CSV table of C-alpha atoms in Angstrom, one decimal:
chain,number,residue,atom,x,y,z
A,1,MET,CA,28.5,46.0,-51.8
A,2,ILE,CA,28.3,43.5,-48.5
A,3,LEU,CA,26.1,45.9,-46.7
A,4,PRO,CA,23.3,46.5,-49.4
A,5,GLU,CA,23.2,42.7,-49.3
A,6,LEU,CA,23.8,42.0,-45.4
A,7,ILE,CA,20.3,44.1,-45.4
A,8,VAL,CA,19.2,42.0,-47.1
A,9,VAL,CA,20.0,38.9,-46.0
A,10,LEU,CA,18.8,40.5,-42.1
A,11,ALA,CA,15.4,41.6,-44.1
A,12,ALA,CA,14.6,38.6,-45.1
A,13,ILE,CA,14.8,37.3,-41.5
A,14,TYR,CA,13.1,39.6,-40.1
A,15,LEU,CA,10.3,38.6,-42.7
A,16,GLY,CA,10.4,35.2,-42.0
A,17,ALA,CA,9.7,35.8,-37.9
A,18,ARG,CA,6.9,37.8,-38.6
A,19,LEU,CA,5.9,35.3,-40.8
A,20,GLY,CA,6.0,32.5,-38.7
A,21,GLY,CA,6.6,28.8,-38.7
A,22,ILE,CA,6.8,27.7,-42.8
A,23,GLY,CA,7.7,31.3,-43.7
A,24,ILE,CA,10.4,31.1,-43.0
A,25,GLY,CA,11.8,29.3,-45.7
A,26,PHE,CA,9.9,31.6,-48.3
A,27,ALA,CA,11.6,35.0,-47.0
A,28,GLY,CA,14.7,32.5,-47.3
A,29,GLY,CA,13.8,32.1,-51.3
A,30,VAL,CA,13.2,35.9,-51.7
A,31,GLY,CA,16.6,36.9,-50.1
A,32,MET,CA,17.5,34.1,-52.5
A,33,LEU,CA,16.0,35.7,-55.5
A,34,ILE,CA,17.7,39.5,-54.4
A,35,LEU,CA,20.6,38.1,-54.3
A,36,THR,CA,21.4,36.1,-57.1
A,37,LEU,CA,19.3,38.3,-59.3
A,38,GLY,CA,19.4,42.2,-58.0
A,39,PHE,CA,23.1,41.9,-57.5
A,40,GLN,CA,24.3,38.7,-59.3
A,41,ILE,CA,25.4,36.6,-56.2
A,42,LYS,CA,26.7,33.0,-57.2
A,43,PRO,CA,24.0,30.5,-55.2
A,44,GLY,CA,25.6,28.5,-52.5
A,45,ALA,CA,24.8,24.7,-51.9
A,46,ILE,CA,21.2,24.1,-50.8
A,47,PRO,CA,21.7,22.1,-47.4
A,48,PHE,CA,20.2,18.7,-49.3
A,49,ASP,CA,22.5,16.8,-46.9
A,50,VAL,CA,20.8,18.3,-43.6
A,51,ILE,CA,17.1,18.0,-44.8
A,52,GLU,CA,17.7,14.5,-46.0
A,53,ILE,CA,18.5,13.8,-42.3
A,54,ILE,CA,15.7,16.0,-41.0
A,55,MET,CA,13.1,14.2,-43.4
A,56,GLY,CA,14.4,10.7,-42.6
A,57,VAL,CA,14.5,11.3,-38.8
A,58,ILE,CA,11.1,12.6,-38.5
A,59,ALA,CA,9.5,9.1,-41.3
A,60,ALA,CA,10.4,7.3,-38.4
A,61,ILE,CA,9.2,9.1,-35.7
A,62,ALA,CA,5.5,10.1,-37.5
A,63,ALA,CA,5.3,6.2,-38.0
A,64,MET,CA,6.3,5.6,-34.0
A,65,GLN,CA,3.4,8.0,-33.1
A,66,VAL,CA,1.1,6.8,-35.2
A,67,ALA,CA,1.0,3.8,-33.3
A,68,GLY,CA,0.7,4.9,-30.6
A,69,GLY,CA,4.9,5.0,-29.9
A,70,MET,CA,4.9,8.8,-28.8
A,71,ASP,CA,1.9,8.8,-26.1
A,72,TYR,CA,3.4,5.6,-24.7
A,73,LEU,CA,6.1,7.8,-23.5
A,74,VAL,CA,4.3,10.7,-23.1
A,75,SER,CA,2.3,8.5,-20.7
A,76,LEU,CA,5.9,6.9,-18.6
A,77,ALA,CA,6.5,10.8,-18.3
A,78,GLU,CA,3.7,11.8,-16.6
A,79,ARG,CA,3.9,8.3,-14.5
A,80,LEU,CA,7.6,10.2,-13.7
A,81,LEU,CA,6.6,13.2,-13.0
A,82,ARG,CA,3.2,12.4,-10.7
A,83,LYS,CA,4.9,10.4,-8.8
A,84,HIS,CA,7.6,13.1,-7.7
A,85,PRO,CA,5.7,16.0,-8.3
A,86,ARG,CA,7.8,18.0,-5.6
A,87,TYR,CA,10.5,17.9,-7.9
A,88,ILE,CA,9.2,18.7,-11.0
A,89,THR,CA,11.1,21.7,-12.3
A,90,PHE,CA,13.7,19.1,-11.9
A,91,LEU,CA,12.6,16.6,-13.6
A,92,ALA,CA,10.5,18.0,-16.6
A,93,PRO,CA,13.6,19.4,-18.0
A,94,LEU,CA,14.7,15.5,-17.6
A,95,VAL,CA,12.3,15.0,-19.9
A,96,THR,CA,12.1,17.0,-22.7
A,97,TYR,CA,15.7,17.0,-22.7
A,98,ALA,CA,15.5,12.6,-23.2
A,99,MET,CA,13.0,12.9,-25.6
A,100,THR,CA,14.6,15.2,-28.0
A,101,LEU,CA,17.7,13.0,-27.3
A,102,LEU,CA,16.3,10.2,-28.8
A,103,ALA,CA,14.0,12.0,-31.1
A,104,GLY,CA,16.3,14.3,-32.7
A,105,THR,CA,13.5,17.4,-33.0
A,106,GLY,CA,12.8,19.4,-30.4
A,107,HIS,CA,8.9,19.5,-31.2
A,108,THR,CA,8.3,16.3,-28.8
A,109,ALA,CA,7.9,18.5,-26.5
A,110,PHE,CA,4.2,19.8,-27.6
A,111,SER,CA,3.0,16.7,-25.9
A,112,THR,CA,4.2,17.0,-22.3
A,113,LEU,CA,3.7,20.6,-21.6
A,114,PRO,CA,0.5,19.4,-20.9
A,115,VAL,CA,1.6,17.7,-18.0
A,116,ILE,CA,4.3,19.2,-16.8
A,117,ALA,CA,1.6,22.6,-16.3
A,118,GLU,CA,-1.1,20.4,-14.9
A,119,VAL,CA,1.5,18.7,-12.6
A,120,ALA,CA,3.0,21.9,-11.2
A,121,LYS,CA,-0.7,23.7,-10.6
A,122,GLU,CA,-1.5,20.8,-8.0
A,123,GLN,CA,1.2,21.5,-6.5
A,124,GLY,CA,1.3,24.5,-5.9
A,125,VAL,CA,3.9,25.5,-8.0
A,126,ARG,CA,4.5,28.2,-10.1
A,127,PRO,CA,4.2,26.9,-13.5
A,128,SER,CA,6.2,29.1,-15.2
A,129,ARG,CA,9.5,27.8,-13.2
A,130,PRO,CA,8.8,24.0,-14.9
A,131,LEU,CA,8.2,24.6,-18.5
A,132,SER,CA,10.0,27.4,-19.4
A,133,ILE,CA,13.1,25.3,-18.3
A,134,ALA,CA,11.5,22.7,-20.1
A,135,VAL,CA,11.8,24.4,-23.3
A,136,VAL,CA,15.2,25.6,-23.3
A,137,ALA,CA,16.0,21.3,-22.6
A,138,SER,CA,14.1,20.8,-25.7
A,139,GLN,CA,15.7,23.5,-28.0
A,140,ILE,CA,19.3,22.8,-26.5
A,141,ALA,CA,19.3,19.0,-26.6
A,142,ILE,CA,19.6,18.9,-30.4
A,143,THR,CA,23.1,19.6,-30.2
A,144,ALA,CA,23.4,16.5,-28.0
A,145,SER,CA,20.8,14.1,-30.5
A,146,PRO,CA,22.9,11.3,-32.1
A,147,ILE,CA,20.5,11.8,-35.0
A,148,SER,CA,19.7,15.5,-34.8
A,149,ALA,CA,21.1,17.2,-38.3
A,150,ALA,CA,23.0,19.8,-36.8
A,151,VAL,CA,25.1,16.9,-34.7
A,152,VAL,CA,25.5,15.4,-37.7
A,153,PHE,CA,27.1,17.8,-40.0
A,154,LEU,CA,28.5,19.3,-37.3
A,155,SER,CA,30.6,15.6,-37.3
A,156,GLY,CA,31.0,15.1,-40.6
A,157,ILE,CA,32.8,18.7,-41.0
A,158,LEU,CA,35.2,17.8,-37.4
A,159,GLU,CA,36.2,14.8,-38.6
A,160,PRO,CA,38.8,15.3,-40.7
A,161,LYS,CA,40.1,17.8,-38.1
A,162,GLY,CA,40.4,14.1,-35.9
A,163,VAL,CA,37.0,14.8,-34.0
A,164,SER,CA,35.0,11.8,-34.0
A,165,TYR,CA,31.3,11.4,-33.9
A,166,LEU,CA,31.6,9.5,-30.7
A,167,GLY,CA,34.0,12.2,-29.3
A,168,LEU,CA,31.9,15.1,-30.4
A,169,LEU,CA,28.6,13.5,-28.3
A,170,ALA,CA,31.0,12.7,-25.5
A,171,VAL,CA,31.2,16.6,-24.7
A,172,ALA,CA,28.1,17.7,-25.4
A,173,ILE,CA,25.5,15.1,-23.9
A,174,PRO,CA,28.0,15.8,-20.7
A,175,SER,CA,28.2,19.2,-21.3
A,176,THR,CA,24.1,20.0,-21.8
A,177,MET,CA,23.2,18.1,-19.3
A,178,VAL,CA,25.0,19.2,-16.4
A,179,ALA,CA,24.4,23.3,-17.7
A,180,ILE,CA,20.4,22.0,-17.2
A,181,PHE,CA,20.8,20.8,-14.6
A,182,ILE,CA,22.1,23.8,-12.9
A,183,ALA,CA,19.6,26.5,-14.6
A,184,ALA,CA,16.9,24.1,-13.1
A,185,MET,CA,18.2,24.9,-10.4
A,186,ILE,CA,18.3,28.9,-10.4
A,187,THR,CA,14.8,28.6,-12.1
A,188,ASN,CA,13.5,26.6,-8.9
A,189,PHE,CA,13.9,30.6,-7.3
A,190,LEU,CA,12.6,33.1,-10.1
A,191,GLY,CA,9.4,34.9,-10.3
A,192,LYS,CA,7.0,35.0,-7.0
A,193,GLU,CA,5.5,31.9,-5.9
A,194,LEU,CA,2.3,31.4,-8.0
A,195,HIS,CA,-0.1,31.9,-4.7
A,196,GLU,CA,2.0,35.7,-4.7
A,197,ASP,CA,0.9,35.9,-8.3
A,198,GLN,CA,-1.3,39.1,-8.7
A,199,VAL,CA,-2.0,37.4,-12.2
A,200,TYR,CA,-2.8,34.1,-10.8
A,201,GLN,CA,-5.3,35.7,-8.2
A,202,GLN,CA,-7.1,37.5,-11.0
A,203,ARG,CA,-7.9,34.5,-13.1
A,204,LEU,CA,-8.8,31.9,-10.4
A,205,ALA,CA,-11.2,34.7,-9.2
A,206,LYS,CA,-12.3,35.3,-13.1
A,207,GLY,CA,-12.5,30.7,-12.5
A,208,GLU,CA,-10.3,31.0,-15.2
A,209,VAL,CA,-8.0,28.7,-13.8
A,210,THR,CA,-8.6,24.5,-14.4
A,211,LEU,CA,-7.7,21.9,-12.6
A,212,ARG,CA,-7.9,18.4,-15.6
A,213,GLY,CA,-6.1,15.9,-13.1
A,214,GLU,CA,-3.9,13.1,-14.5
A,215,THR,CA,-5.8,11.6,-17.9
A,216,VAL,CA,-5.6,8.3,-19.1
A,217,PHE,CA,-3.8,6.5,-21.1
A,218,LYS,CA,-4.9,3.6,-23.5
A,219,GLU,CA,-2.1,1.9,-25.0
A,220,LYS,CA,-2.6,0.6,-28.4
A,221,PRO,CA,-1.6,-2.3,-29.4
A,222,GLY,CA,1.9,-1.8,-31.5
A,223,ALA,CA,2.9,0.9,-28.5
A,224,LYS,CA,6.1,-0.9,-26.6
A,225,LEU,CA,7.1,-2.6,-30.2
A,226,SER,CA,7.2,0.9,-31.5
A,227,VAL,CA,9.6,2.5,-29.9
A,228,LEU,CA,11.5,-0.4,-29.1
A,229,LEU,CA,12.1,-0.8,-33.3
A,230,PHE,CA,13.1,3.5,-32.8
A,231,LEU,CA,15.3,2.6,-30.1
A,232,ILE,CA,17.1,0.0,-32.1
A,233,GLY,CA,17.1,2.4,-35.4
A,234,ILE,CA,19.0,5.1,-33.1
A,235,ILE,CA,21.6,2.5,-31.5
A,236,ALA,CA,22.4,1.2,-34.9
A,237,VAL,CA,22.7,4.9,-36.4
A,238,VAL,CA,25.6,5.3,-33.3
A,239,LEU,CA,27.5,1.9,-34.0
A,240,TYR,CA,27.4,2.7,-37.8
A,241,ALA,CA,28.6,6.0,-37.5
A,242,THR,CA,31.6,5.1,-34.8
A,243,ALA,CA,32.5,1.8,-36.6
A,244,ILE,CA,32.9,3.8,-40.1
A,245,SER,CA,34.6,6.7,-37.9
A,246,GLU,CA,38.2,7.9,-39.3
A,247,THR,CA,39.9,7.7,-36.0
A,248,VAL,CA,37.9,4.0,-34.9
A,249,GLY,CA,37.9,2.9,-38.4
A,250,LEU,CA,35.9,-0.4,-37.9
A,251,ILE,CA,35.1,-0.2,-41.4
A,252,GLN,CA,37.6,0.8,-44.1
A,253,ASN,CA,36.5,2.9,-47.0
A,254,PRO,CA,32.8,2.3,-46.7
A,255,VAL,CA,29.7,1.7,-49.3
A,256,LEU,CA,27.1,3.1,-47.3
A,257,PRO,CA,28.5,7.4,-45.8
A,258,ARG,CA,27.3,8.5,-42.6
A,259,ASN,CA,24.8,10.7,-44.0
A,260,GLU,CA,23.3,7.9,-46.1
A,261,ALA,CA,23.4,5.7,-43.2
A,262,ILE,CA,21.0,7.5,-41.2
A,263,VAL,CA,18.4,7.8,-43.8
A,264,ILE,CA,18.5,4.0,-44.8
A,265,PHE,CA,17.8,3.4,-41.5
A,266,MET,CA,15.5,5.6,-39.7
A,267,LEU,CA,13.6,4.4,-43.6
A,268,THR,CA,13.6,1.0,-42.6
A,269,ILE,CA,12.6,1.2,-39.0
A,270,ALA,CA,9.7,3.1,-40.1
A,271,ALA,CA,8.6,0.4,-42.6
A,272,LEU,CA,9.7,-2.2,-39.6
A,273,ILE,CA,7.0,-0.1,-37.2
A,274,CYS,CA,4.2,0.5,-40.3
A,275,LEU,CA,4.6,-3.8,-41.2
A,276,SER,CA,4.5,-5.5,-37.3
A,277,CYS,CA,2.2,-2.2,-35.4
A,278,LYS,CA,-0.3,-2.5,-38.6
A,279,VAL,CA,0.5,1.5,-39.0
A,280,ASP,CA,-2.2,2.6,-41.8
A,281,THR,CA,0.2,4.6,-43.8
A,282,ALA,CA,-1.9,7.3,-45.1
A,283,LYS,CA,-2.5,8.7,-41.0
A,284,ILE,CA,1.8,9.1,-41.3
A,285,LEU,CA,0.8,12.6,-44.0
A,286,SER,CA,-1.0,14.1,-40.9
A,287,ALA,CA,1.3,12.8,-37.9
A,288,SER,CA,2.2,16.4,-35.7
A,289,THR,CA,5.4,15.1,-35.8
A,290,PHE,CA,5.3,15.0,-39.9
A,291,ARG,CA,3.9,18.3,-40.6
A,292,SER,CA,6.3,20.2,-37.9
A,293,GLY,CA,9.5,18.1,-39.9
A,294,MET,CA,8.9,18.7,-42.9
A,295,SER,CA,7.7,22.2,-41.8
A,296,ALA,CA,11.5,22.5,-41.2
A,297,CYS,CA,12.9,21.1,-43.6
A,298,ILE,CA,11.6,24.5,-45.9
A,299,CYS,CA,13.0,26.7,-43.2
A,300,VAL,CA,16.8,25.2,-43.3
A,301,MET,CA,16.5,24.7,-47.4
A,302,GLY,CA,15.9,28.9,-47.4
A,303,VAL,CA,17.3,30.0,-44.4
A,304,ALA,CA,20.4,27.8,-44.4
A,305,TRP,CA,21.0,28.8,-48.5
A,306,LEU,CA,20.5,32.3,-48.0
A,307,GLY,CA,23.2,32.0,-45.1
A,308,ASP,CA,25.4,29.9,-46.9
A,309,THR,CA,24.9,31.8,-50.6
A,310,PHE,CA,25.9,35.4,-48.2
A,311,VAL,CA,29.0,33.5,-46.5
A,312,LYS,CA,30.8,32.4,-49.2
A,313,ALA,CA,30.0,35.8,-51.7
A,314,HIS,CA,31.8,37.2,-48.9
A,315,ILE,CA,34.4,34.5,-47.1
A,316,ASN,CA,37.9,37.1,-47.6
A,317,GLU,CA,36.3,39.9,-46.1
A,318,ILE,CA,34.9,37.5,-42.9
A,319,GLN,CA,37.7,35.9,-42.6
A,320,ASP,CA,39.8,39.5,-42.3
A,321,PHE,CA,37.6,41.5,-40.4
A,322,ALA,CA,36.0,37.7,-37.5
A,323,GLY,CA,39.7,35.6,-37.6
A,324,SER,CA,41.6,37.4,-35.6
A,325,LEU,CA,39.3,38.2,-33.2
A,326,LEU,CA,38.0,34.7,-33.3
A,327,ARG,CA,41.8,33.4,-32.4
A,328,ASP,CA,42.4,35.6,-29.9
A,329,TYR,CA,38.9,35.3,-27.9
A,330,PRO,CA,37.2,32.3,-29.1
A,331,TRP,CA,34.5,32.5,-26.8
A,332,MET,CA,33.1,35.0,-29.1
A,333,LEU,CA,32.3,32.1,-31.8
A,334,ALA,CA,29.4,31.9,-29.0
A,335,VAL,CA,28.2,34.8,-28.7
A,336,ILE,CA,27.9,34.5,-32.5
A,337,LEU,CA,26.0,31.6,-32.9
A,338,PHE,CA,24.0,32.2,-30.0
A,339,PHE,CA,22.8,36.4,-32.0
A,340,ALA,CA,22.0,34.3,-35.0
A,341,SER,CA,20.1,31.0,-34.4
A,342,THR,CA,18.0,33.4,-32.6
A,343,LEU,CA,17.3,34.9,-36.2
A,344,LEU,CA,17.9,31.4,-38.3
A,345,TYR,CA,15.0,30.0,-36.2
A,346,SER,CA,16.6,26.6,-36.2
A,347,GLN,CA,19.8,24.8,-34.8
A,348,ALA,CA,20.5,22.6,-38.1
A,349,ALA,CA,20.4,25.9,-40.3
A,350,THR,CA,22.6,27.1,-38.1
A,351,THR,CA,25.2,25.0,-38.5
A,352,LYS,CA,25.2,24.7,-41.1
A,353,ALA,CA,25.9,28.6,-42.4
A,354,LEU,CA,28.6,29.5,-40.1
A,355,MET,CA,30.6,26.6,-38.8
A,356,PRO,CA,32.2,25.5,-42.0
A,357,ALA,CA,33.1,29.3,-42.5
A,358,ALA,CA,34.6,29.6,-38.3
A,359,LEU,CA,36.3,26.3,-39.4
A,360,LEU,CA,38.1,27.9,-42.2
A,361,LEU,CA,38.7,31.3,-40.4
A,362,GLY,CA,40.6,29.0,-38.0
A,363,VAL,CA,38.4,28.2,-35.1
A,364,SER,CA,39.7,25.2,-33.5
A,365,PRO,CA,37.7,22.0,-33.5
A,366,HIS,CA,37.1,22.0,-29.5
A,367,THR,CA,35.6,26.0,-29.5
A,368,ALA,CA,33.2,24.8,-32.3
A,369,ILE,CA,32.4,22.1,-29.8
A,370,ALA,CA,32.1,23.9,-26.6
A,371,SER,CA,30.2,27.1,-28.8
A,372,PHE,CA,28.2,24.4,-30.1
A,373,ALA,CA,25.1,24.6,-27.6
A,374,ALA,CA,24.7,28.6,-28.5
A,375,VAL,CA,23.3,27.7,-32.2
A,376,SER,CA,20.0,26.8,-29.6
A,377,ALA,CA,18.8,29.9,-28.6
A,378,LEU,CA,15.8,30.1,-30.4
A,379,PHE,CA,13.3,30.8,-27.2
A,380,VAL,CA,14.6,34.5,-27.6
A,381,LEU,CA,12.2,35.5,-29.4
A,382,PRO,CA,8.7,35.0,-28.5
A,383,THR,CA,7.6,33.6,-31.0
A,384,TYR,CA,8.7,30.0,-31.6
A,385,PRO,CA,6.3,27.3,-31.7
A,386,THR,CA,7.0,25.4,-28.4
A,387,LEU,CA,7.3,28.1,-26.2
A,388,LEU,CA,4.1,30.4,-27.2
A,389,ALA,CA,2.5,26.3,-26.8
A,390,ALA,CA,3.8,26.3,-22.9
A,391,VAL,CA,2.4,29.7,-23.2
A,392,GLU,CA,-1.2,28.7,-24.1
A,393,MET,CA,-1.0,25.5,-21.7
A,394,ASP,CA,-0.4,27.8,-18.2
A,395,ASP,CA,-4.0,28.9,-17.7
A,396,THR,CA,-2.4,30.3,-14.6
A,397,GLY,CA,-0.7,33.2,-16.4
A,398,SER,CA,2.7,32.7,-14.7
A,399,THR,CA,4.6,31.7,-18.3
A,400,ARG,CA,4.2,35.1,-20.1
A,401,ILE,CA,5.3,37.3,-22.1
A,402,GLY,CA,6.2,41.3,-21.0
A,403,LYS,CA,5.4,45.0,-22.4
A,404,PHE,CA,8.8,44.4,-24.2
A,405,VAL,CA,8.8,41.4,-26.1
A,406,PHE,CA,12.2,40.4,-24.7
A,407,ASN,CA,11.8,40.3,-20.9
A,408,HIS,CA,9.7,36.9,-21.7
A,409,SER,CA,9.8,33.8,-19.0
A,410,PHE,CA,12.5,31.9,-21.7
A,411,ILE,CA,14.9,34.2,-21.4
A,412,VAL,CA,17.0,34.2,-18.3
A,413,PRO,CA,16.4,29.7,-17.7
A,414,GLY,CA,17.3,30.0,-21.9
A,415,THR,CA,20.7,32.7,-21.8
A,416,LEU,CA,22.1,31.1,-18.0
A,417,ALA,CA,21.8,27.6,-19.4
A,418,ILE,CA,23.4,28.5,-22.9
A,419,ALA,CA,25.7,30.0,-21.1
A,420,LEU,CA,27.0,27.1,-18.7
A,421,SER,CA,27.1,24.8,-22.0
A,422,VAL,CA,29.2,26.8,-23.6
A,423,ALA,CA,31.7,26.6,-20.4
A,424,PHE,CA,31.3,22.9,-19.9
A,425,GLY,CA,31.5,22.6,-23.4
A,426,PHE,CA,35.0,24.1,-23.0
A,427,LEU,CA,35.8,22.0,-20.0
A,428,PHE,CA,34.8,19.3,-20.7
A,429,ALA,CA,36.7,19.2,-25.0
A,430,ASN,CA,39.7,19.9,-23.0
A,431,LEU,CA,39.4,16.7,-20.5
A,432,PHE,CA,38.4,14.4,-22.9
A,433,LEU,CA,39.6,15.5,-26.9
């Protein structure tokens, strides 16, 4: 029955892709209904461990946003980009990477994309270059963020196999950063120069291209303090997770496990921001980061639950089919994760659904860490929110989706960045672990 059940899983994922956004999670529920009641498969585990981390982190980020901290960070990013506009293709991904690394969510890129597009136009740089690699960088940075649900979950299942939380970050951060930088260098030569682009010339002649100039930033009283408190929260998470790590062992038999600690620390930071920055908590519920975060929770719940249910029901067949293949060709795990994340639309959901099964199949921790960046192939189907936002914000028309769907501005920079991240991941895993 594995084939018809697999068809149900793929059909549910396809339906989710058609619905988009939170509909991905809804479609996962439809797939679960058919697998459990239709095929009598025992439900897998609901990924509450991943969901609770997303909720805790998003609560703190949303509080910081309402306090003005997010606008303050964007103003710093704009200042950096306008100070060195000629290097926009290199600085744009650095900005989105850093913001995602700190926040644990790629949705922070929304606030910087308009700035990237405007600075590129002002300098006569083809906006598709910095926009495409910036979007990709915001997605890949999830696999290097100390507080992202994907990193925390992978660290949890690797810890018993001798790889610490810091060990995972020691490989993930440098490998993805170097990969993004090299990918940006190559992206800087992709496509025609802006003045040679026919679509741009047509839009310019019709008066559809505008230059808005530098935005005026009005800093809220608690903006800087909210950012400082959030950074303190991140440092606290990293220090505590390191202290309770079995390989470090500073705290033996901790009363507070890592996942719960992250949630507690983040909720505490959110409370401190609200108190010290006089935040109206009612506004947090309508903050864009809060809405996107809660949407992500539903998506992870539906899709990751569906994937876990299917994999657990057929783990023996999967092991017989894929076990020897992954042992002989370990890099194939990256290929599997790449295509799975294309459909699952979430780094956390892909990690939760496939990484435990990969380790059960005999994949080494080194291979799992090296291949980890491949769960970030959310750009392949041109329907991801930040990707669509980049297309909409580029009124020059250089950032576009082609007639054949897959021939869009993000496919080459994204595939290249992930391939390089995996390659450097194998290199650094052998050096550092």
